[in-house]
Coordinates of C-alpha atoms in Angstrom, one line a residue:
Chain A
M116 CA 48.7 -52.4 24.8
Q117 CA 45.8 -53.1 22.4
P118 CA 42.9 -54.5 24.2
S119 CA 40.6 -56.8 22.3
D120 CA 39.0 -59.2 24.8
E121 CA 38.8 -60.5 28.3
G122 CA 42.0 -61.0 30.1
R123 CA 43.8 -58.0 28.6
A124 CA 43.2 -54.8 30.4
V125 CA 43.5 -51.2 29.4
P126 CA 46.0 -49.4 31.7
G127 CA 44.2 -47.9 34.6
A128 CA 41.1 -50.1 34.3
A129 CA 41.5 -51.5 37.8
I130 CA 41.5 -48.1 39.4
A131 CA 38.7 -46.9 37.2
V132 CA 36.6 -49.9 38.4
V133 CA 37.5 -49.2 42.1
A134 CA 36.4 -45.5 41.6
E135 CA 33.0 -46.5 40.2
I136 CA 32.5 -49.1 43.0
L137 CA 33.3 -46.5 45.6
Y138 CA 30.9 -44.1 44.0
L139 CA 28.1 -46.7 44.1
A140 CA 29.0 -47.8 47.6
N141 CA 28.7 -44.2 48.7
L142 CA 25.2 -44.1 47.3
L143 CA 24.1 -47.5 48.4
I144 CA 25.7 -49.1 51.4
A145 CA 28.4 -46.9 53.0
P146 CA 27.5 -43.2 52.5
G147 CA 30.3 -40.9 53.7
F148 CA 32.8 -43.7 54.3
A149 CA 33.0 -44.8 50.7
F150 CA 33.2 -41.1 49.6
A151 CA 36.1 -40.6 52.0
L152 CA 37.9 -43.5 50.4
L153 CA 37.1 -42.1 46.9
L154 CA 38.5 -38.7 47.9
L155 CA 41.7 -40.3 49.3
L156 CA 42.2 -42.3 46.1
F157 CA 41.6 -39.2 44.0
L158 CA 44.0 -37.0 46.0
H159 CA 46.8 -39.6 46.1
R160 CA 46.6 -41.1 42.6
R161 CA 45.1 -38.7 40.2
R162 CA 48.5 -37.4 38.9
D163 CA 50.2 -40.7 38.4
V164 CA 47.5 -42.8 36.8
P165 CA 46.7 -43.4 33.1
P166 CA 44.0 -41.3 31.4
L167 CA 41.3 -43.9 31.9
A168 CA 41.7 -44.1 35.6
R169 CA 42.0 -40.3 36.0
S170 CA 38.9 -39.8 34.0
H171 CA 36.8 -42.2 36.1
L172 CA 38.3 -40.7 39.3
E173 CA 37.3 -37.2 38.2
Q174 CA 33.9 -38.3 37.0
T175 CA 33.0 -40.2 40.2
L176 CA 34.2 -37.5 42.5
S177 CA 32.3 -34.8 40.7
A178 CA 29.2 -37.0 40.6
S179 CA 29.5 -37.8 44.3
L180 CA 29.7 -34.1 45.2
W181 CA 26.6 -33.4 43.1
A182 CA 25.0 -36.4 44.7
G183 CA 25.7 -34.9 48.2
L184 CA 24.2 -31.6 47.1
L185 CA 21.1 -33.1 45.4
L186 CA 20.4 -35.7 48.0
I187 CA 21.2 -34.0 51.2
L188 CA 21.0 -30.2 50.7
V189 CA 18.1 -30.1 48.3
A190 CA 16.2 -32.8 50.1
S191 CA 16.7 -30.9 53.4
L192 CA 15.6 -27.7 51.8
I193 CA 12.3 -29.4 50.6
L194 CA 11.7 -30.6 54.1
V195 CA 12.5 -27.3 55.8
L196 CA 10.4 -25.2 53.3
G197 CA 7.5 -27.7 53.1
G198 CA 7.3 -28.6 56.8
M199 CA 7.3 -32.0 58.4
H200 CA 3.5 -32.2 58.6
G201 CA 2.6 -31.2 55.1
A202 CA 1.3 -34.1 53.0
H203 CA 2.7 -32.6 49.8
T204 CA 6.1 -32.2 51.3
W205 CA 6.4 -35.9 51.6
V206 CA 5.0 -36.5 48.1
I207 CA 7.6 -34.2 46.6
L208 CA 10.4 -35.3 48.9
I209 CA 10.0 -39.0 48.4
L210 CA 9.4 -38.7 44.6
Y211 CA 12.4 -36.3 44.3
F212 CA 14.7 -38.4 46.4
T213 CA 13.8 -41.8 44.8
L214 CA 14.1 -40.4 41.3
C215 CA 17.3 -38.5 41.9
H216 CA 19.0 -41.3 43.8
S217 CA 18.0 -44.0 41.4
T218 CA 19.1 -41.9 38.4
L219 CA 22.5 -41.4 40.1
V220 CA 22.8 -45.2 40.8
V221 CA 21.9 -46.0 37.1
F222 CA 24.6 -43.5 36.0
G223 CA 27.0 -45.4 38.4
A224 CA 26.0 -48.7 36.8
Y225 CA 26.7 -47.4 33.4
G226 CA 30.0 -45.9 34.6
L227 CA 31.0 -49.3 36.2
A228 CA 30.2 -51.1 32.9
K229 CA 32.3 -48.6 31.0
A230 CA 35.2 -48.9 33.5
M231 CA 35.0 -52.7 33.2
A232 CA 35.2 -52.4 29.4
G233 CA 38.2 -50.1 29.7
Q234 CA 36.3 -47.1 28.3
C235 CA 36.0 -43.5 29.5
W236 CA 32.5 -42.1 30.2
R237 CA 31.2 -38.7 31.1
Y238 CA 28.4 -38.7 33.6
P239 CA 25.4 -36.8 32.2
L240 CA 24.8 -33.4 33.9
V241 CA 26.9 -34.2 37.0
G242 CA 30.2 -35.2 35.3
R243 CA 33.3 -33.2 34.3
P244 CA 34.7 -32.9 30.8
L245 CA 36.6 -36.1 29.8
A246 CA 40.3 -36.2 30.8
R247 CA 42.9 -35.6 28.0
G248 CA 43.8 -38.8 26.2
C249 CA 40.5 -40.5 27.0
R250 CA 39.0 -40.4 23.6
E251 CA 41.8 -42.5 22.1
I252 CA 40.9 -45.5 24.3
R253 CA 38.6 -47.9 22.5
W254 CA 37.9 -51.6 22.5
Q255 CA 38.6 -53.1 19.1
Chain B
M1181 CA 16.9 -68.5 10.8
Q1182 CA 19.1 -71.5 11.2
Y1183 CA 16.4 -74.2 11.9
S1184 CA 13.0 -74.3 10.1
S1185 CA 11.2 -75.4 13.3
Q1186 CA 12.0 -72.0 14.9
A1187 CA 9.2 -70.7 12.7
V1188 CA 6.7 -72.0 15.3
A1189 CA 7.7 -69.0 17.4
K1190 CA 6.0 -66.6 15.0
P1191 CA 2.3 -67.3 15.9
Y1192 CA 3.2 -67.1 19.6
F1193 CA 4.7 -63.7 19.1
I1194 CA 1.8 -62.4 17.0
A1195 CA -0.7 -63.7 19.7
A1196 CA 1.4 -62.1 22.4
I1197 CA 1.3 -58.7 20.7
G1198 CA -2.5 -59.0 20.0
L1199 CA -3.2 -59.8 23.7
F1200 CA -0.9 -57.0 24.8
V1201 CA -3.0 -54.5 22.9
G1202 CA -6.1 -55.9 24.7
Q1203 CA -4.4 -55.7 28.0
I1204 CA -3.6 -52.0 27.5
L1205 CA -7.2 -51.2 26.3
F1206 CA -8.6 -52.7 29.5
G1207 CA -5.9 -50.8 31.5
L1208 CA -7.2 -47.6 30.0
I1209 CA -10.8 -48.6 30.9
L1210 CA -9.7 -49.3 34.4
G1211 CA -7.8 -46.0 34.7
L1212 CA -11.0 -44.2 33.7
Q1213 CA -13.0 -46.2 36.2
Y1214 CA -10.8 -44.9 39.0
V1215 CA -12.0 -41.4 38.3
L1216 CA -15.4 -42.0 36.7
G1217 CA -16.7 -44.9 38.8
D1218 CA -19.6 -45.8 36.6
F1219 CA -17.8 -45.7 33.3
L1220 CA -19.0 -48.7 31.3
F1221 CA -21.0 -50.0 34.2
P1222 CA -22.7 -52.5 34.3
E1223 CA -21.3 -53.8 31.0
I1224 CA -17.7 -54.0 32.3
P1225 CA -17.6 -53.6 36.1
F1226 CA -14.3 -52.6 37.7
N1227 CA -13.5 -56.0 39.1
V1228 CA -14.0 -57.6 35.7
A1229 CA -11.9 -55.1 33.9
R1230 CA -9.1 -55.5 36.4
M1231 CA -9.3 -59.3 36.1
V1232 CA -9.1 -59.1 32.3
H1233 CA -6.2 -56.5 32.5
T1234 CA -4.1 -58.7 34.8
N1235 CA -5.0 -62.1 33.2
L1236 CA -4.3 -60.8 29.7
L1237 CA -0.9 -59.7 31.0
I1238 CA 0.0 -63.1 32.3
V1239 CA -1.3 -64.9 29.3
W1240 CA 0.5 -62.8 26.7
L1241 CA 3.7 -62.9 28.7
L1242 CA 3.4 -66.7 28.7
F1243 CA 2.8 -66.7 24.9
G1244 CA 5.9 -64.5 24.7
F1245 CA 8.1 -66.8 26.8
M1246 CA 6.9 -69.8 24.9
G1247 CA 7.7 -68.1 21.6
A1248 CA 11.1 -67.1 22.9
A1249 CA 11.8 -70.6 24.0
Y1250 CA 10.7 -72.1 20.6
Y1251 CA 13.0 -69.7 18.8
L1252 CA 16.0 -69.8 21.2
V1253 CA 16.2 -73.5 22.1
P1254 CA 16.7 -75.0 18.6
E1255 CA 19.5 -72.5 17.9
E1256 CA 21.2 -73.2 21.3
S1257 CA 20.7 -77.0 21.0
E1258 CA 21.8 -77.0 17.4
R1259 CA 18.9 -79.2 16.3
E1260 CA 15.3 -79.0 15.2
L1261 CA 12.6 -78.7 17.7
E1262 CA 11.4 -82.1 19.0
S1263 CA 7.9 -81.7 17.7
P1264 CA 6.9 -78.5 15.8
G1265 CA 3.4 -80.0 15.3
L1266 CA 2.9 -80.3 19.0
A1267 CA 4.0 -76.7 19.5
I1268 CA 1.4 -75.5 16.9
A1269 CA -1.3 -77.6 18.4
M1270 CA -0.6 -76.3 21.9
F1271 CA -0.6 -72.7 20.5
W1272 CA -4.2 -73.1 19.3
I1273 CA -5.4 -74.9 22.4
F1274 CA -3.9 -72.1 24.6
L1275 CA -5.2 -69.3 22.4
V1276 CA -8.8 -70.8 22.3
A1277 CA -8.8 -71.6 26.0
G1278 CA -7.5 -68.1 26.8
A1279 CA -10.0 -66.4 24.6
L1280 CA -12.9 -68.4 26.0
T1281 CA -11.8 -67.5 29.5
I1282 CA -11.7 -63.8 28.8
L1283 CA -15.1 -64.0 27.1
G1284 CA -16.4 -65.9 30.1
Y1285 CA -15.1 -63.1 32.4
L1286 CA -16.9 -60.5 30.2
L1287 CA -20.1 -62.2 29.4
V1288 CA -21.0 -64.3 32.5
P1289 CA -21.1 -63.1 36.1
Y1290 CA -18.1 -64.5 37.9
A1291 CA -20.2 -66.6 40.3
G1292 CA -22.1 -68.0 37.3
L1293 CA -18.8 -68.7 35.5
A1294 CA -17.7 -70.7 38.6
Q1295 CA -20.9 -72.7 38.6
L1296 CA -20.8 -73.2 34.8
T1297 CA -17.3 -74.5 34.8
G1298 CA -17.7 -76.9 37.8
N1299 CA -15.6 -75.0 40.3
D1300 CA -17.4 -77.0 43.1
L1301 CA -15.6 -80.2 42.0
L1302 CA -12.1 -78.7 42.6
P1303 CA -12.4 -75.1 43.9
T1304 CA -9.6 -72.9 42.7
M1305 CA -11.3 -69.7 41.5
G1306 CA -11.7 -66.4 43.3
R1307 CA -8.1 -65.5 44.0
E1308 CA -6.3 -62.5 42.6
F1309 CA -4.4 -63.3 39.3
L1310 CA -5.6 -67.0 39.6
E1311 CA -9.2 -66.2 38.8
Q1312 CA -9.2 -68.6 35.8
P1313 CA -11.8 -71.4 35.9
T1314 CA -10.4 -74.7 37.1
I1315 CA -10.9 -76.2 33.7
T1316 CA -8.7 -73.4 32.2
K1317 CA -6.1 -74.1 34.8
L1318 CA -6.1 -77.7 33.9
G1319 CA -5.7 -76.6 30.2
I1320 CA -2.7 -74.5 31.2
V1321 CA -1.1 -77.5 32.9
V1322 CA -1.6 -79.6 29.7
V1323 CA -0.1 -76.8 27.6
A1324 CA 2.8 -76.3 30.0
L1325 CA 3.6 -80.0 30.2
S1326 CA 3.5 -80.4 26.4
F1327 CA 5.6 -77.3 26.1
L1328 CA 8.1 -78.6 28.6
Y1329 CA 8.3 -82.0 26.9
N1330 CA 9.0 -80.3 23.6
I1331 CA 11.6 -77.9 24.9
G1332 CA 13.1 -80.5 27.4
M1333 CA 13.6 -83.2 24.7
T1334 CA 15.1 -80.7 22.3
V1335 CA 17.6 -79.5 25.0
L1336 CA 18.4 -83.0 26.3
K1337 CA 19.0 -84.5 22.8
G1338 CA 21.0 -81.5 21.6
R1339 CA 23.9 -79.3 22.6
K1340 CA 23.6 -78.3 26.3
T1341 CA 24.4 -74.6 27.0
V1342 CA 24.1 -72.6 30.1
V1343 CA 21.5 -70.4 28.4
S1344 CA 19.2 -73.3 27.4
L1345 CA 19.6 -75.0 30.8
V1346 CA 18.9 -71.9 32.8
L1347 CA 15.8 -71.3 30.5
L1348 CA 14.7 -74.9 31.1
I1349 CA 15.1 -74.6 34.8
G1350 CA 13.1 -71.4 34.7
L1351 CA 10.3 -72.9 32.6
T1352 CA 10.2 -76.0 34.7
G1353 CA 9.8 -73.8 37.8
L1354 CA 7.1 -71.9 36.1
A1355 CA 5.1 -75.1 35.5
V1356 CA 5.8 -76.6 39.0
F1357 CA 4.9 -73.5 41.0
F1358 CA 1.7 -73.1 39.0
L1359 CA 0.5 -76.4 40.5
F1360 CA 0.0 -74.5 43.8
S1361 CA -2.9 -72.7 42.2
F1362 CA -4.8 -76.0 42.7
Y1363 CA -4.1 -75.9 46.4
N1364 CA -6.9 -73.9 47.9
P1365 CA -7.1 -74.5 51.7
D1366 CA -10.0 -73.2 53.8
N1367 CA -7.6 -71.6 56.2
L1368 CA -7.1 -68.1 54.8
V1369 CA -3.5 -67.8 56.1
L1370 CA -2.5 -71.0 54.5
D1371 CA -4.3 -70.0 51.4
K1372 CA -2.4 -66.7 51.1
F1373 CA 0.9 -68.4 52.1
F1374 CA 0.8 -70.8 49.2
W1375 CA -0.9 -68.4 46.8
W1376 CA 2.4 -66.5 46.9
W1377 CA 4.3 -69.6 45.9
V1378 CA 2.7 -69.1 42.5
V1379 CA 2.7 -65.3 42.3
H1380 CA 6.0 -64.4 44.0
L1381 CA 8.0 -67.4 43.1
W1382 CA 7.0 -66.8 39.5
V1383 CA 7.9 -63.1 39.2
E1384 CA 10.6 -62.8 41.7
G1385 CA 12.0 -66.3 41.2
V1386 CA 11.8 -68.5 38.2
W1387 CA 10.7 -65.8 35.7
E1388 CA 13.9 -64.0 36.4
L1389 CA 15.8 -67.1 35.2
I1390 CA 13.8 -66.9 32.0
L1391 CA 14.5 -63.2 31.7
G1392 CA 18.3 -63.8 32.3
S1393 CA 18.6 -66.5 29.8
I1394 CA 16.7 -64.6 27.0
L1395 CA 18.8 -61.5 27.7
A1396 CA 22.0 -63.6 27.6
F1397 CA 20.9 -65.2 24.3
V1398 CA 20.2 -61.9 22.6
L1399 CA 23.4 -60.3 23.9
I1400 CA 25.5 -63.3 22.6
K1401 CA 23.9 -62.9 19.2
T1402 CA 24.1 -59.1 18.9
T1403 CA 27.4 -58.4 20.6
G1404 CA 29.6 -61.3 19.6
V1405 CA 31.1 -61.4 23.0
D1406 CA 32.4 -64.8 24.0
R1407 CA 29.7 -67.1 25.2
E1408 CA 31.8 -68.1 28.3
V1409 CA 31.9 -64.5 29.5
I1410 CA 28.2 -64.1 29.2
E1411 CA 27.5 -67.4 30.9
K1412 CA 29.6 -66.5 33.9
W1413 CA 27.5 -63.4 34.4
L1414 CA 24.4 -65.5 34.0
Y1415 CA 25.5 -67.9 36.7
I1416 CA 26.1 -65.2 39.2
I1417 CA 22.9 -63.4 38.3
I1418 CA 20.6 -66.4 38.7
A1419 CA 22.4 -67.4 41.9
M1420 CA 21.7 -64.0 43.4
T1421 CA 18.1 -64.2 42.1
L1422 CA 17.4 -67.4 43.9
I1423 CA 19.3 -66.6 47.1
T1424 CA 17.4 -63.3 47.5
G1425 CA 14.1 -64.2 45.8
I1426 CA 13.2 -67.5 47.5
I1427 CA 13.4 -66.3 51.1
G1428 CA 12.4 -62.8 49.9
T1429 CA 8.9 -64.3 49.6
G1430 CA 8.7 -63.4 53.3
H1431 CA 8.0 -59.8 52.4
H1432 CA 4.4 -61.0 51.6
Y1433 CA 4.1 -62.7 54.9
Y1434 CA 4.3 -59.7 57.2
W1435 CA 0.6 -59.1 57.9
I1436 CA -1.2 -62.3 56.8
G1437 CA -1.0 -64.2 60.1
T1438 CA 2.3 -65.9 59.8
P1439 CA 5.0 -65.8 62.6
E1440 CA 6.8 -62.5 63.3
Y1441 CA 10.2 -63.8 62.2
W1442 CA 9.0 -63.4 58.6
Q1443 CA 9.3 -59.6 59.1
W1444 CA 13.1 -60.1 59.6
W1445 CA 13.6 -62.8 56.9
G1446 CA 11.4 -60.9 54.5
S1447 CA 13.0 -57.5 55.1
V1448 CA 16.6 -58.7 55.0
F1449 CA 16.4 -61.0 51.9
S1450 CA 14.0 -58.8 49.9
A1451 CA 16.2 -55.8 50.5
M1452 CA 18.9 -57.7 48.6
E1453 CA 16.5 -58.5 45.7
P1454 CA 17.7 -55.4 43.7
I1455 CA 21.2 -56.9 43.5
P1456 CA 20.6 -59.3 40.6
F1457 CA 18.8 -56.6 38.7
F1458 CA 21.6 -54.2 39.3
M1459 CA 24.1 -56.9 38.1
M1460 CA 21.9 -57.3 35.0
T1461 CA 22.3 -53.6 34.2
V1462 CA 26.0 -53.7 34.5
F1463 CA 26.1 -57.0 32.6
A1464 CA 24.1 -55.8 29.7
F1465 CA 26.0 -52.5 29.3
N1466 CA 29.3 -54.2 29.8
M1467 CA 28.6 -56.7 27.0
V1468 CA 27.4 -54.0 24.6
N1469 CA 30.5 -51.9 25.5
K1470 CA 32.8 -54.9 24.7
R1471 CA 30.9 -55.9 21.6
R1472 CA 33.0 -57.4 18.8
R1473 CA 30.6 -56.4 16.0
E1474 CA 27.9 -53.8 15.2
H1475 CA 24.7 -55.8 14.8
P1476 CA 22.4 -54.2 12.2
N1477 CA 19.3 -54.8 14.5
K1478 CA 19.8 -51.6 16.6
A1479 CA 16.2 -51.9 17.9
A1480 CA 16.8 -55.3 19.5
V1481 CA 19.9 -54.0 21.3
L1482 CA 18.0 -50.9 22.5
W1483 CA 15.2 -53.2 23.9
A1484 CA 17.9 -55.4 25.6
L1485 CA 19.6 -52.4 27.3
G1486 CA 16.2 -50.9 28.2
T1487 CA 15.2 -54.2 29.8
A1488 CA 18.3 -54.2 32.0
T1489 CA 17.7 -50.6 33.1
M1490 CA 14.0 -50.6 33.6
A1491 CA 14.0 -53.9 35.4
F1492 CA 16.4 -52.5 37.9
L1493 CA 14.3 -49.4 38.4
G1494 CA 10.9 -51.1 38.4
A1495 CA 11.6 -54.3 40.2
G1496 CA 14.7 -53.3 42.1
V1497 CA 14.3 -49.7 43.2
W1498 CA 10.5 -49.5 43.4
G1499 CA 10.4 -52.9 45.1
F1500 CA 12.9 -51.8 47.7
L1501 CA 10.9 -48.6 48.3
H1502 CA 8.2 -50.5 50.2
T1503 CA 9.8 -53.9 51.0
L1504 CA 11.1 -53.3 54.6
A1505 CA 8.5 -54.4 57.2
P1506 CA 8.4 -51.1 59.1
V1507 CA 7.7 -49.2 55.8
N1508 CA 5.4 -51.9 54.4
Y1509 CA 3.3 -51.6 57.6
Y1510 CA 2.0 -48.3 56.2
T1511 CA 2.3 -48.8 52.4
H1512 CA 0.9 -52.3 52.1
G1513 CA -1.7 -52.6 49.3
S1514 CA -1.6 -48.9 48.5
Q1515 CA -1.0 -47.3 45.1
I1516 CA 2.7 -47.6 45.8
T1517 CA 2.3 -51.3 45.2
A1518 CA 0.5 -50.5 41.9
A1519 CA 3.4 -48.2 40.9
H1520 CA 5.9 -50.9 41.6
G1521 CA 3.8 -53.5 39.8
H1522 CA 3.5 -51.5 36.6
M1523 CA 7.1 -50.6 36.2
A1524 CA 8.5 -54.0 37.3
F1525 CA 6.3 -55.9 34.9
Y1526 CA 7.0 -53.6 32.1
G1527 CA 10.8 -53.3 32.8
A1528 CA 11.4 -57.0 33.4
Y1529 CA 9.0 -59.0 31.5
V1530 CA 7.2 -56.9 28.9
M1531 CA 10.6 -55.5 27.7
I1532 CA 12.4 -58.9 27.6
V1533 CA 9.6 -60.4 25.5
L1534 CA 9.7 -57.4 23.1
T1535 CA 13.5 -57.7 23.1
M1536 CA 13.2 -61.3 21.8
I1537 CA 10.4 -60.4 19.4
S1538 CA 12.5 -57.5 18.1
Y1539 CA 15.5 -59.8 17.6
A1540 CA 13.7 -62.8 16.2
M1541 CA 10.9 -61.4 14.1
P1542 CA 13.0 -60.0 11.3
M1543 CA 14.4 -63.5 10.7
L1544 CA 11.0 -65.2 11.1
R1545 CA 9.7 -62.8 8.4
G1546 CA 12.5 -63.7 6.0
R1547 CA 15.1 -61.1 6.7
T1548 CA 18.8 -62.0 7.2
A1549 CA 19.3 -60.2 10.5
A1550 CA 17.3 -57.0 10.8
N1551 CA 14.4 -54.9 9.6
S1552 CA 14.8 -51.9 7.4
N1553 CA 16.0 -48.6 8.9
K1554 CA 12.6 -47.1 8.5
S1555 CA 10.9 -49.9 10.5
Q1556 CA 13.6 -49.8 13.2
V1557 CA 13.3 -46.1 13.6
L1558 CA 9.5 -46.5 14.2
E1559 CA 10.2 -49.4 16.6
M1560 CA 12.7 -47.2 18.6
W1561 CA 10.1 -44.5 18.7
S1562 CA 7.7 -47.0 20.2
F1563 CA 10.3 -48.0 22.7
W1564 CA 10.8 -44.4 24.0
L1565 CA 7.0 -43.6 24.0
M1566 CA 6.1 -46.7 26.0
T1567 CA 9.1 -46.5 28.3
I1568 CA 8.6 -42.8 29.1
A1569 CA 4.9 -43.3 29.5
I1570 CA 5.5 -46.1 32.0
V1571 CA 7.9 -44.0 34.0
F1572 CA 5.2 -41.3 34.3
I1573 CA 2.5 -43.8 35.1
T1574 CA 4.8 -45.1 37.9
L1575 CA 5.6 -41.6 39.2
F1576 CA 1.9 -40.6 39.3
L1577 CA 0.9 -43.8 41.0
T1578 CA 3.7 -43.3 43.5
A1579 CA 2.6 -39.8 44.2
A1580 CA -1.0 -41.0 44.7
G1581 CA 0.3 -43.8 46.9
I1582 CA 2.4 -41.5 49.2
L1583 CA -0.6 -39.1 49.6
Q1584 CA -2.9 -42.1 50.2
V1585 CA -0.6 -43.5 52.9
F1586 CA -0.2 -40.0 54.5
L1587 CA -3.9 -39.2 54.6
Q1588 CA -5.4 -42.6 55.2
R1589 CA -2.9 -44.4 57.4
M1590 CA -0.9 -41.8 59.3
G1591 CA -1.7 -39.0 61.7
E1592 CA -4.3 -38.7 64.4
N1593 CA -7.3 -38.4 62.2
P1594 CA -6.9 -40.7 59.2
L1595 CA -9.4 -40.2 56.4
P1596 CA -11.7 -42.9 55.0
F1597 CA -10.6 -44.8 51.9
M1598 CA -13.1 -43.2 49.4
V1599 CA -12.5 -39.7 50.7
V1600 CA -8.8 -40.2 50.1
Q1601 CA -9.5 -41.6 46.6
E1602 CA -11.2 -38.3 45.7
K1603 CA -8.2 -36.4 47.0
V1604 CA -5.7 -38.3 44.8
A1605 CA -7.9 -38.1 41.7
L1606 CA -5.6 -35.6 40.0
F1607 CA -2.9 -38.2 39.9
Y1608 CA -5.3 -40.8 38.5
W1609 CA -6.1 -38.4 35.7
L1610 CA -2.5 -37.8 35.0
R1611 CA -1.9 -41.5 35.0
E1612 CA -4.6 -42.0 32.4
I1613 CA -3.0 -39.4 30.1
A1614 CA 0.3 -41.2 30.5
G1615 CA -1.6 -44.4 29.7
L1616 CA -2.9 -42.9 26.5
V1617 CA 0.7 -42.1 25.5
F1618 CA 1.6 -45.7 26.3
L1619 CA -1.2 -46.9 23.9
I1620 CA 0.1 -44.6 21.2
G1621 CA 3.6 -46.1 21.8
L1622 CA 2.1 -49.6 21.5
L1623 CA 0.2 -48.8 18.3
T1624 CA 3.5 -47.3 16.9
Y1625 CA 5.1 -50.6 17.8
V1626 CA 2.5 -52.6 15.9
A1627 CA 2.8 -50.2 13.0
S1628 CA 6.5 -50.8 12.8
F1629 CA 5.8 -54.4 11.5
F1630 CA 3.9 -52.9 8.5
V1631 CA 6.3 -50.1 7.6
G1632 CA 9.4 -50.3 5.5
N1633 CA 8.9 -54.0 4.4
D1634 CA 9.7 -53.2 0.8
E1635 CA 12.9 -51.4 1.8
P1636 CA 16.3 -53.0 2.0
E1637 CA 17.5 -54.5 5.3
A1638 CA 19.5 -52.2 7.6
K1639 CA 23.3 -52.8 7.2
T1640 CA 26.0 -52.7 9.9
A1641 CA 27.3 -49.2 10.4
G1642 CA 31.1 -49.0 10.0

């Protein structure tokens, strides 16, 4: 199928969009639960979906795992090492968390825009190499 | 340029950029006064510098919105502007009134200015952001009504599009809500309550409609995506803006003497205020990803995408950071508010005006669609310099704010205000350095208008 405009979708675009929405939901409104759904989707569908969907599933899962590491583990580490009562702990923690979290959300917004346009996209720093066959998908 | 009357936008854009430079210079003076309290005292006291900094921001953004409307509306309505002569006359009236007001702030003590301008007859002065003498406010109303007449008649007599109608609603709201600046009750609670009807319902209400419509216009022009697709997005974005923004006014009512239910209404609705900004980010990137053509004006597309991203971060994320009542109980009026204000104004409104200027100015200066590559490269440098600088200004102010809240408002032995100010001075110095980088970015932006003019226009790649 040659996509050129609205109403004609690239194969796998729907799953790609769902993957990006679950990634964002995990960061914004349903942490943990949305990740579980994303993991289930990844485990059940990654082998039988078109390259576009596979790519977005891989990217969002990888980014979600990084998000868990960066937002839970590193933040906890800052708190434990700095101590609850240190003023500078809170300066560093709040700045770190806000910056890190909002950057990951913006990545998700870009990812969602790419999925809606039927394009692959690699998350900067926290994404995986693009799935095979991804680079051939382009809007005309 | 399709219609000759679009040319009236040019002086508005030039004035906007000139006043922007002034705003940033006073911002740098203010930044220094935070750490060197008597800098330029008594010539320019802190309160005066602050007033000039914020008032110049408002005035140059209004010049920018008006210029944007004068450029956009004829093209959308497919007809000449109702009265180009009126637009030019109002430009000079607004510019002279604005300049006189700023000179008044700088040359006359504020109380004397109030007396000189007859504030006793209809007292409206002395409130943050609405410091203008009553006579200036009346001038603003005359300018706004003439402007609305001009734009409204052009829209009503021409083709009606979603973009022009949303813009018209936004501009009408801007004029209507400004009228509350004339309502100045003795009761301080009522005063603050309705003061926010100007301030909040402008920046978190009707101005977002103006932002959305300008962004939609530039994206239609630069991406070639079907108008219908962009208009659907615009409908949803402005609906979410109004749903969340109007009752979201409640986040200003937590501690001013209004009933407690505002803590719930304000928290719930303003927590949703990032949604339209998030949608704007997805919208802008989605449209650019689906573009049907490569527009030669890369700088305008960069500004458009930057607006969508920075508005989400500044207005959305940094707003959410301190909008819930239990958090705001501690953070209210701290440097966290200043951090939010800087990034939100830059991301949402400064950048959208610069987006429009970037898109329209090449045509207003006789180009077909875009400036030369050399000019665009310099403009894109200015984009990155100013944007990175504002990110750092925001981060340093946020750090100062967190420390301020922790030391001054939490714990068993909170420190006095001025003691805390000394302890956060390092962040103020860092903010000042970032401010200097911003100024360099702005000067680079101005320089981009004078560079590469004799070189050929940039062509579409591929």
